[in-house]
Short mmCIF file of C-alpha atoms and ligand atoms in Angstrom, two decimals:
data_model
loop_
_atom_site.label_atom_id
_atom_site.label_comp_id
_atom_site.label_asym_id
_atom_site.label_seq_id
_atom_site.Cartn_x
_atom_site.Cartn_y
_atom_site.Cartn_z
CA MET H 1223 -2.74 45.74 -3.54
CA LYS H 1224 -2.16 43.03 -0.97
CA ILE H 1225 -2.72 39.26 -1.02
CA LYS H 1226 -4.31 37.11 1.65
CA LYS H 1227 -5.07 33.36 1.83
CA TYR H 1228 -8.06 31.68 3.48
CA GLN H 1229 -8.52 28.00 4.23
CA GLY H 1230 -11.71 26.10 4.93
CA GLU H 1231 -13.65 22.94 4.28
CA THR H 1232 -15.80 24.23 1.43
CA GLU H 1233 -15.61 26.89 -1.25
CA GLU H 1234 -18.63 28.68 0.24
CA GLN H 1235 -16.90 28.79 3.59
CA VAL H 1236 -13.68 30.38 2.27
CA ILE H 1237 -15.54 32.82 0.02
CA GLU H 1238 -17.66 33.90 2.99
CA LEU H 1239 -14.54 34.28 5.15
CA ALA H 1240 -12.79 36.40 2.53
CA LYS H 1241 -15.88 38.52 1.88
CA LYS H 1242 -16.43 39.15 5.55
CA GLU H 1243 -12.92 40.38 6.05
CA LEU H 1244 -12.10 42.05 2.75
CA GLY H 1245 -15.52 43.15 1.49
CA ASN H 1246 -17.05 42.73 -1.93
CA ASP H 1247 -14.31 44.60 -3.78
CA ALA H 1248 -11.66 42.01 -3.08
CA ILE H 1249 -10.61 39.95 -6.11
CA VAL H 1250 -10.43 36.19 -5.92
CA LEU H 1251 -7.16 35.11 -7.57
CA SER H 1252 -7.62 31.37 -7.13
CA ILE H 1253 -9.61 28.72 -5.33
CA LYS H 1254 -7.75 25.42 -5.01
CA ARG H 1255 -8.57 22.09 -3.46
CA ILE H 1256 -5.42 20.98 -1.64
CA THR H 1257 -5.07 17.22 -1.15
CA PRO H 1258 -2.28 16.14 1.20
CA THR H 1259 -0.46 13.04 -0.09
CA GLY H 1260 0.72 9.72 1.40
CA ILE H 1261 -0.03 9.00 5.02
CA PHE H 1262 -0.73 12.71 5.50
CA SER H 1263 -3.73 12.34 3.27
CA ILE H 1264 -5.24 10.40 6.13
CA ILE H 1265 -4.13 12.56 8.98
CA LYS H 1266 -5.02 15.82 7.21
CA LYS H 1267 -8.20 16.10 5.19
CA PRO H 1268 -8.21 17.86 1.80
CA TYR H 1269 -9.10 21.50 2.21
CA ILE H 1270 -9.99 24.52 0.08
CA GLU H 1271 -7.56 27.41 -0.19
CA LEU H 1272 -8.66 30.78 -1.52
CA THR H 1273 -6.18 33.46 -2.50
CA ALA H 1274 -7.58 36.98 -2.69
CA SER H 1275 -6.09 40.37 -3.45
CA TYR H 1276 -7.43 43.52 -1.90
CA ASP H 1277 -6.80 47.25 -1.76
CA GLU H 1278 -5.23 47.92 1.60
CA ASN H 1279 -6.38 51.55 1.51
CA LYS H 1280 -10.01 50.44 1.27
CA VAL H 1281 -9.81 47.55 3.71
CA LYS H 1282 -8.29 47.74 7.13
CA LEU H 1283 -8.30 44.19 8.36
CA GLU H 1284 -8.67 45.09 11.98
CA GLU H 1285 -11.73 47.17 11.27
CA LYS H 1286 -15.07 45.50 11.05
CA PRO H 1287 -15.62 45.11 7.32
CA LYS H 1288 -18.66 46.21 5.40
CA ASN H 1289 -20.91 43.26 5.74
CA ASN H 1290 -22.90 42.87 2.58
CA VAL H 1291 -24.65 44.56 -0.26
CA PHE H 1292 -27.64 45.52 1.89
CA SER H 1293 -25.69 47.27 4.63
CA ASP H 1294 -23.85 49.08 1.85
CA ILE H 1295 -27.14 50.28 0.38
CA ARG H 1296 -28.36 51.43 3.76
CA ASN H 1297 -25.23 53.52 4.26
CA LYS H 1298 -25.59 55.07 0.86
CA ILE H 1299 -29.28 55.92 1.34
CA ALA H 1300 -28.19 58.03 4.26
CA SER H 1301 -26.38 60.28 1.78
CA ASN H 1302 -28.50 63.18 0.46
CA SER H 1303 -26.82 64.09 -2.83
CA ILE H 1304 -28.77 63.16 -6.07
CA GLU H 1305 -25.48 62.48 -7.81
CA ASP H 1306 -24.64 60.11 -5.03
CA LYS H 1307 -28.04 58.48 -5.36
CA LEU H 1308 -27.58 57.92 -9.15
CA LYS H 1309 -24.13 56.52 -8.62
CA GLU H 1310 -25.56 54.39 -5.88
CA LYS H 1311 -28.25 53.04 -8.24
CA ASP H 1312 -25.61 52.00 -10.80
CA ASN H 1313 -23.53 50.37 -8.11
CA THR H 1314 -26.53 48.61 -6.68
CA ILE H 1315 -27.51 47.12 -10.05
CA GLU H 1316 -23.93 46.01 -10.62
CA ARG H 1317 -23.79 44.43 -7.20
CA LEU H 1318 -27.15 42.77 -7.56
CA GLU H 1319 -25.97 41.25 -10.85
CA LYS H 1320 -22.88 40.00 -9.06
CA ARG H 1321 -25.04 38.65 -6.28
CA ILE H 1322 -27.26 36.74 -8.74
CA ALA H 1323 -24.17 35.25 -10.37
CA GLU H 1324 -22.96 34.18 -6.92
CA LEU H 1325 -26.33 32.64 -6.15
CA GLU H 1326 -26.19 30.69 -9.41
CA THR H 1327 -22.79 29.30 -8.49
CA TYR H 1328 -24.07 28.51 -5.03
CA LEU H 1329 -27.07 26.63 -6.43
CA GLU H 1330 -24.87 24.69 -8.81
CA LYS H 1331 -22.71 23.61 -5.88
CA ALA H 1332 -25.71 22.74 -3.76
CA MET H 1333 -26.92 20.45 -6.57
CA LYS H 1334 -23.50 18.80 -6.72
CA SER H 1335 -23.38 18.27 -2.96
CA LEU H 1336 -26.82 16.74 -3.19
CA SER H 1337 -25.42 14.04 -5.47
CA ILE H 1338 -22.46 13.57 -3.10
CA ASP H 1339 -24.98 13.05 -0.30
CA LYS H 1340 -26.73 10.46 -2.44
CA ASN H 1341 -23.42 8.57 -2.79
CA LYS H 1342 -22.97 8.75 0.95
CA ALA H 1343 -25.99 6.51 1.24
CA ASN H 1344 -23.88 3.78 -0.38
CA ASN H 1345 -21.00 4.26 2.02
CA LYS H 1346 -20.15 1.26 4.14
CA TYR H 1347 -19.01 3.35 7.10
CA LYS H 1348 -20.58 6.38 8.70
CA ASN H 1349 -17.30 8.02 9.68
CA GLN H 1350 -15.90 9.67 6.55
CA LEU H 1351 -12.27 8.99 7.44
CA VAL H 1352 -13.01 5.33 8.12
CA GLN H 1353 -14.79 5.19 4.75
CA PHE H 1354 -11.77 6.81 3.09
CA ILE H 1355 -9.38 4.27 4.66
CA TYR H 1356 -11.73 1.47 3.59
CA GLU H 1357 -11.67 2.62 -0.03
CA MET H 1358 -7.88 2.93 0.06
CA LEU H 1359 -7.42 -0.58 1.49
CA ILE H 1360 -9.82 -2.07 -1.07
CA ALA H 1361 -7.89 -0.34 -3.87
CA LYS H 1362 -4.72 -1.99 -2.56
CA GLY H 1363 -6.27 -5.45 -2.73
CA VAL H 1364 -7.30 -5.92 0.89
CA HIS H 1365 -10.24 -8.32 1.12
CA PRO H 1366 -13.53 -6.72 2.32
CA ALA H 1367 -13.71 -9.19 5.23
CA VAL H 1368 -10.24 -8.11 6.36
CA CYS H 1369 -11.26 -4.44 6.03
CA SER H 1370 -14.29 -5.12 8.24
CA GLU H 1371 -12.10 -6.74 10.85
CA ILE H 1372 -9.91 -3.64 10.91
CA LEU H 1373 -12.52 -0.90 10.62
CA GLU H 1374 -15.87 -2.02 12.02
CA GLU H 1375 -15.16 -1.35 15.69
CA ILE H 1376 -13.58 2.05 15.06
CA ASP H 1377 -16.56 3.16 13.02
CA LYS H 1378 -18.87 2.48 15.95
CA GLU H 1379 -17.02 4.93 18.19
CA GLU H 1380 -18.32 8.49 18.19
CA ASN H 1381 -16.13 11.60 17.95
CA GLN H 1382 -12.80 9.85 17.40
CA ASN H 1383 -10.07 12.22 16.36
CA ILE H 1384 -8.26 11.67 13.09
CA ASP H 1385 -4.86 10.89 14.62
CA LEU H 1386 -6.39 8.27 16.88
CA ILE H 1387 -8.26 6.54 14.04
CA VAL H 1388 -5.09 6.36 11.91
CA LYS H 1389 -3.08 5.04 14.87
CA ILE H 1390 -5.65 2.35 15.65
CA VAL H 1391 -5.86 1.23 12.00
CA TYR H 1392 -2.07 1.21 11.62
CA ASN H 1393 -1.59 -0.83 14.79
CA LYS H 1394 -4.33 -3.31 13.85
CA ILE H 1395 -2.73 -3.89 10.44
CA ILE H 1396 0.72 -4.32 11.97
CA LYS H 1397 -0.64 -6.79 14.51
CA MET H 1398 -2.29 -8.87 11.78
CA LEU H 1399 0.89 -8.90 9.69
CA ASP H 1400 3.20 -9.56 12.62
CA ASN H 1401 1.17 -12.63 13.54
CA ALA H 1402 2.33 -14.10 10.26
CA VAL H 1403 6.01 -13.28 10.73
CA CYS H 1404 8.01 -16.46 10.59
CA THR H 1405 10.52 -16.93 13.39
CA ASP H 1406 13.09 -19.61 13.91
CA LEU H 1407 14.37 -20.27 10.40
CA PHE H 1408 17.06 -22.82 9.63
CA ILE H 1409 18.60 -20.28 7.30
CA GLU H 1410 19.08 -17.83 10.14
CA ASN H 1411 20.08 -20.22 12.86
CA ASP H 1412 23.78 -20.54 12.96
CA ASN H 1413 23.82 -24.15 11.81
CA LYS H 1414 26.18 -25.84 14.21
CA GLN H 1415 24.93 -29.32 13.45
CA LYS H 1416 27.26 -31.70 11.71
CA GLU H 1417 24.76 -32.36 8.95
CA ALA H 1418 24.01 -29.80 6.30
CA LYS H 1419 20.47 -28.42 6.35
CA THR H 1420 18.40 -28.81 3.21
CA ILE H 1421 16.31 -25.86 2.10
CA VAL H 1422 13.83 -26.41 -0.74
CA PHE H 1423 12.24 -23.71 -2.91
CA LEU H 1424 8.93 -24.47 -4.61
CA GLY H 1425 6.56 -22.36 -6.64
CA THR H 1426 4.84 -21.70 -9.91
CA THR H 1427 6.75 -20.66 -13.02
CA GLY H 1428 8.85 -17.52 -13.10
CA VAL H 1429 8.04 -16.30 -9.60
CA GLY H 1430 11.69 -15.77 -8.71
CA LYS H 1431 12.77 -19.05 -7.07
CA THR H 1432 16.26 -19.18 -8.54
CA THR H 1433 16.89 -15.46 -8.03
CA THR H 1434 15.76 -15.76 -4.40
CA ILE H 1435 18.10 -18.73 -3.89
CA ALA H 1436 20.96 -16.59 -5.20
CA LYS H 1437 20.04 -13.73 -2.85
CA LEU H 1438 19.75 -15.89 0.29
CA SER H 1439 22.81 -18.02 -0.40
CA SER H 1440 24.96 -14.94 -1.14
CA GLU H 1441 24.11 -13.59 2.31
CA LEU H 1442 25.14 -16.88 3.95
CA ILE H 1443 28.31 -17.27 1.95
CA MET H 1444 29.53 -13.68 1.85
CA ASN H 1445 28.39 -12.33 5.22
CA LYS H 1446 28.11 -15.39 7.43
CA ASN H 1447 31.00 -17.35 6.08
CA LYS H 1448 28.88 -20.44 5.47
CA LYS H 1449 29.21 -23.06 2.76
CA VAL H 1450 26.19 -23.61 0.51
CA GLY H 1451 25.82 -26.33 -2.11
CA PHE H 1452 23.12 -26.28 -4.79
CA ILE H 1453 20.92 -28.96 -6.30
CA THR H 1454 18.56 -28.29 -9.16
CA SER H 1455 15.82 -30.52 -10.41
CA ASP H 1456 14.86 -28.02 -13.08
CA THR H 1457 15.80 -29.94 -16.18
CA TYR H 1458 12.69 -28.81 -18.06
CA ARG H 1459 13.60 -25.27 -18.93
CA ILE H 1460 16.46 -24.63 -21.31
CA ALA H 1461 19.15 -22.64 -19.48
CA ALA H 1462 17.67 -23.26 -16.02
CA VAL H 1463 20.72 -25.29 -14.98
CA GLU H 1464 22.99 -22.70 -16.53
CA GLN H 1465 21.28 -19.94 -14.54
CA LEU H 1466 22.00 -21.67 -11.21
CA LYS H 1467 25.50 -22.67 -12.33
CA THR H 1468 26.33 -19.04 -13.08
CA TYR H 1469 25.36 -17.98 -9.55
CA ALA H 1470 27.21 -20.98 -8.07
CA GLU H 1471 30.35 -20.12 -9.98
CA ILE H 1472 30.33 -16.54 -8.70
CA LEU H 1473 29.81 -17.80 -5.14
CA GLY H 1474 32.34 -20.64 -5.44
CA SER H 1475 29.69 -23.30 -4.78
CA GLN H 1476 29.04 -26.74 -6.20
CA VAL H 1477 25.93 -27.61 -8.27
CA GLU H 1478 24.39 -31.07 -8.65
CA ILE H 1479 21.60 -31.94 -11.08
CA VAL H 1480 18.78 -34.30 -10.22
CA TYR H 1481 17.01 -35.86 -13.20
CA LYS H 1482 14.68 -38.15 -11.27
CA PRO H 1483 13.54 -38.20 -7.61
CA GLU H 1484 15.51 -41.40 -6.83
CA ASP H 1485 18.76 -39.48 -7.49
CA MET H 1486 18.02 -36.93 -4.81
CA LYS H 1487 19.38 -38.82 -1.77
CA GLU H 1488 22.69 -39.56 -3.41
CA LYS H 1489 23.20 -35.92 -4.45
CA ILE H 1490 22.32 -34.63 -0.99
CA ASP H 1491 24.78 -37.09 0.59
CA LYS H 1492 27.46 -35.90 -1.77
CA LEU H 1493 26.99 -32.23 -0.84
CA LYS H 1494 26.37 -32.85 2.86
CA VAL H 1495 29.99 -33.55 3.59
CA ILE H 1496 31.39 -30.15 2.77
CA ASN H 1497 28.44 -27.75 3.14
CA ASP H 1498 26.47 -26.14 5.96
CA TYR H 1499 23.38 -25.74 3.77
CA ILE H 1500 22.03 -27.37 0.62
CA PHE H 1501 19.68 -25.20 -1.39
CA ILE H 1502 17.39 -27.15 -3.70
CA ASP H 1503 15.95 -25.34 -6.71
CA THR H 1504 12.92 -26.87 -8.40
CA ALA H 1505 11.28 -26.33 -11.76
CA GLY H 1506 8.42 -23.86 -11.87
CA ARG H 1507 5.27 -25.96 -11.96
CA SER H 1508 1.62 -25.15 -12.45
CA HIS H 1509 -0.33 -25.88 -9.29
CA LYS H 1510 -3.28 -26.82 -11.50
CA ASN H 1511 -1.47 -29.74 -13.06
CA GLU H 1512 -1.91 -32.79 -10.83
CA LYS H 1513 0.93 -34.74 -12.47
CA ASN H 1514 3.32 -31.86 -11.84
CA MET H 1515 2.27 -31.71 -8.21
CA ARG H 1516 2.76 -35.48 -7.83
CA GLU H 1517 6.30 -35.13 -9.17
CA ILE H 1518 7.06 -32.39 -6.63
CA LYS H 1519 5.71 -34.58 -3.85
CA GLU H 1520 7.84 -37.52 -4.99
CA LEU H 1521 10.87 -35.27 -4.94
CA LEU H 1522 10.10 -34.02 -1.42
CA ASP H 1523 9.62 -37.61 -0.20
CA GLU H 1524 13.31 -38.20 -0.91
CA ILE H 1525 14.50 -35.35 1.34
CA ASP H 1526 14.84 -35.77 5.12
CA ASN H 1527 13.32 -32.99 7.18
CA PRO H 1528 13.72 -30.12 4.71
CA GLU H 1529 12.85 -26.49 5.40
CA ILE H 1530 10.49 -25.58 2.57
CA TYR H 1531 9.75 -22.18 1.10
CA LEU H 1532 6.83 -21.61 -1.20
CA VAL H 1533 7.81 -18.71 -3.42
CA ILE H 1534 4.79 -16.64 -4.50
CA SER H 1535 4.71 -13.59 -6.69
CA SER H 1536 2.80 -10.79 -4.97
CA THR H 1537 1.63 -9.67 -8.41
CA ASN H 1538 -0.78 -12.65 -8.48
CA ASN H 1539 -4.35 -11.99 -7.45
CA PHE H 1540 -5.60 -13.13 -4.06
CA ASP H 1541 -7.75 -16.00 -5.36
CA ASP H 1542 -4.82 -17.47 -7.30
CA ILE H 1543 -2.51 -17.11 -4.31
CA GLU H 1544 -5.05 -18.83 -2.08
CA ASN H 1545 -5.36 -21.70 -4.59
CA ILE H 1546 -1.61 -22.11 -4.86
CA ILE H 1547 -1.28 -22.22 -1.06
CA ASP H 1548 -4.14 -24.73 -0.76
CA VAL H 1549 -2.66 -27.07 -3.37
CA TYR H 1550 0.84 -27.08 -1.83
CA SER H 1551 -0.59 -27.36 1.71
CA LYS H 1552 -2.00 -30.76 0.80
CA PHE H 1553 1.42 -32.38 0.66
CA CYS H 1554 3.90 -30.22 2.58
CA LYS H 1555 4.46 -27.64 5.30
CA PHE H 1556 6.13 -24.45 4.18
CA ASN H 1557 6.90 -20.80 4.88
CA ILE H 1558 6.09 -18.21 2.26
CA ILE H 1559 8.41 -15.87 0.40
CA PHE H 1560 6.55 -13.08 -1.40
CA THR H 1561 8.49 -11.86 -4.42
CA LYS H 1562 8.19 -8.82 -6.70
CA ILE H 1563 6.51 -6.55 -4.21
CA ASP H 1564 8.19 -3.74 -6.15
CA GLU H 1565 5.88 -4.63 -9.04
CA THR H 1566 2.52 -4.86 -7.33
CA ASP H 1567 -0.16 -2.25 -6.67
CA THR H 1568 -2.15 -4.69 -4.57
CA ILE H 1569 0.12 -5.44 -1.65
CA GLY H 1570 -3.09 -5.98 0.35
CA THR H 1571 -3.07 -9.63 -0.78
CA ILE H 1572 -0.18 -10.14 1.67
CA LEU H 1573 -2.39 -8.82 4.49
CA ASN H 1574 -5.17 -11.18 3.37
CA ILE H 1575 -2.82 -14.15 3.61
CA ALA H 1576 -1.54 -12.99 7.00
CA TYR H 1577 -5.15 -12.67 8.20
CA LYS H 1578 -5.88 -16.27 7.16
CA ALA H 1579 -3.05 -17.19 9.54
CA LYS H 1580 -2.43 -20.60 7.99
CA ASN H 1581 1.14 -20.00 6.92
CA LYS H 1582 4.01 -17.90 8.10
CA ILE H 1583 5.78 -15.40 5.88
CA ALA H 1584 9.57 -15.38 5.95
CA TYR H 1585 10.87 -12.94 3.35
CA VAL H 1586 9.80 -10.45 0.73
CA THR H 1587 11.82 -9.62 -2.34
CA VAL H 1588 11.79 -6.12 -3.67
CA GLY H 1589 13.65 -6.14 -6.98
CA GLN H 1590 15.95 -8.01 -9.33
CA ASN H 1591 19.28 -7.13 -7.74
CA VAL H 1592 21.24 -10.03 -6.29
CA PRO H 1593 21.92 -10.12 -3.38
CA SER H 1594 20.47 -6.87 -2.07
CA ASP H 1595 16.77 -6.99 -3.01
CA ILE H 1596 15.50 -9.27 -0.28
CA GLU H 1597 14.26 -8.46 3.22
CA ARG H 1598 12.95 -10.25 6.24
CA PHE H 1599 9.16 -9.91 6.25
CA SER H 1600 8.02 -7.14 8.59
CA GLY H 1601 4.53 -5.84 9.34
CA GLU H 1602 5.59 -2.24 9.72
CA LYS H 1603 6.68 -1.59 6.13
CA ILE H 1604 3.67 -3.27 4.54
CA ALA H 1605 1.31 -1.39 6.89
CA LYS H 1606 2.84 1.91 5.80
CA VAL H 1607 2.38 1.02 2.13
CA LEU H 1608 -1.24 0.09 2.81
CA LEU H 1609 -1.77 3.51 4.33
CA GLY H 1610 -0.41 5.31 1.32
CA SER H 1611 3.35 5.51 1.67
CA MET H 1612 6.02 3.98 -0.63
CA TYR H 1613 7.77 0.69 0.21
CA LYS H 1614 11.11 1.92 1.59
N1 GTP Y 1209 10.86 -6.94 -10.14
C1 GTP Y 1209 11.27 -8.06 -9.59
N2 GTP Y 1209 11.70 -9.06 -10.36
C2 GTP Y 1209 12.11 -10.19 -9.77
C3 GTP Y 1209 12.12 -10.34 -8.36
N3 GTP Y 1209 12.57 -11.59 -8.09
C4 GTP Y 1209 12.84 -12.17 -9.28
N4 GTP Y 1209 12.56 -11.34 -10.30
C5 GTP Y 1209 12.70 -11.57 -11.73
O1 GTP Y 1209 11.78 -12.55 -12.14
C6 GTP Y 1209 12.29 -13.26 -13.28
C7 GTP Y 1209 12.19 -14.76 -13.01
O2 GTP Y 1209 13.09 -15.07 -11.95
P1 GTP Y 1209 13.62 -16.56 -11.70
O3 GTP Y 1209 14.42 -16.51 -10.47
O4 GTP Y 1209 14.26 -17.11 -12.91
O5 GTP Y 1209 12.23 -17.26 -11.45
P2 GTP Y 1209 11.98 -18.84 -11.22
O6 GTP Y 1209 10.85 -18.95 -10.30
O7 GTP Y 1209 13.25 -19.49 -10.85
O8 GTP Y 1209 11.53 -19.24 -12.69
P3 GTP Y 1209 11.35 -20.77 -13.23
O9 GTP Y 1209 12.51 -21.54 -12.74
O10 GTP Y 1209 11.35 -20.62 -14.72
O11 GTP Y 1209 10.06 -21.27 -12.75
C8 GTP Y 1209 13.71 -12.78 -13.45
O12 GTP Y 1209 13.73 -11.80 -14.48
C9 GTP Y 1209 14.06 -12.14 -12.11
O13 GTP Y 1209 15.03 -11.14 -12.22
C10 GTP Y 1209 11.66 -9.25 -7.56
O14 GTP Y 1209 11.60 -9.27 -6.32
N5 GTP Y 1209 11.24 -8.13 -8.22
MG1 MG Y 1210 14.25 -21.14 -11.68
#
């Protein structure tokens, strides 16, 4: 016995292929639907693989195989022996039974494909690959309007090849994301000014403000040989000051505590003298609480020309993120840091924000490790994740 594999788009197609080449006596060992994973799932469509075994003495692959039951019968009728004819009758009945069973399976499949066709009527796009990409982007949290912007034009084109469609989609996503990349950051400019630069971190509760401060300041202190002083106004949460103090101690930095906005100037002046940068940590505040937002504004009013980062957890849903951005936009200008992208399944919200093009994105954080789990925001990595690969 020998084994041979056949690949095709449908089960009927591979069965037909195998039957044509190996005849009706071949045995089907398995029929599997193979789905390529990750980005390959887009470039290569799922396909059906049939594995069959056959008797090499009966089937010579180069020879034209016996076609079907009917040609078989015709050949046998040509034989004159009665014994042969009886044997033939038995075989014919057996084969007809097999044929009926095959027809039943075929009908069952035809019914199923009929319901698939019905679903197709609900598809947004006529090109199946474009539809597939659409569904994938939606599942990753990309807003339908953003999907339309990316996919509508491509869907209009006839006979596009798969590679080209994927390339166009990938490049469109990267372009959208790259438009939001923030350039020219105080943190990255080698601060040669005499005065220390103040960098403020705002955001709702628990999004990772203090951890992000530790990551960014470590990079400046350890790799760029800069001096960073810290100020915290988070006197609400027990242990918040301690958290920042612990990082400061490890980094050999000074920490000042601000209890009320009027103290801010004095503390900044104190740290200005010996530092290149002053990182200001704030208490996590609900953007829905007007009093909280007023307090933040009062605090910012005391700081001259700060660079502000709004820290947003990418695990929030798009509507919440939009609200947060809108509320903070009313009283300050900021760049965004998206945290916890290691924890989200809907990284598409970042693309939605980039598409809105109101704010620039500076960094993403990808885990809890200080200082390593922070990266400069880049369109390429997010685009790959949106098309099915892992964030690496
Ligand atoms: N998985 C993951 N966890 C993170 C990331 N960044 C921060 N965290 C975790 O989020 C939790 C809150 O982090 P903090 O830095 O204390 O957050 P915060 O915004 O300062 O919190 P408040 O000051 O209470 O508002 C901690 O357990 C961090 O380790 C990240 O990128 N990925
Ligand atoms: Mg904090």
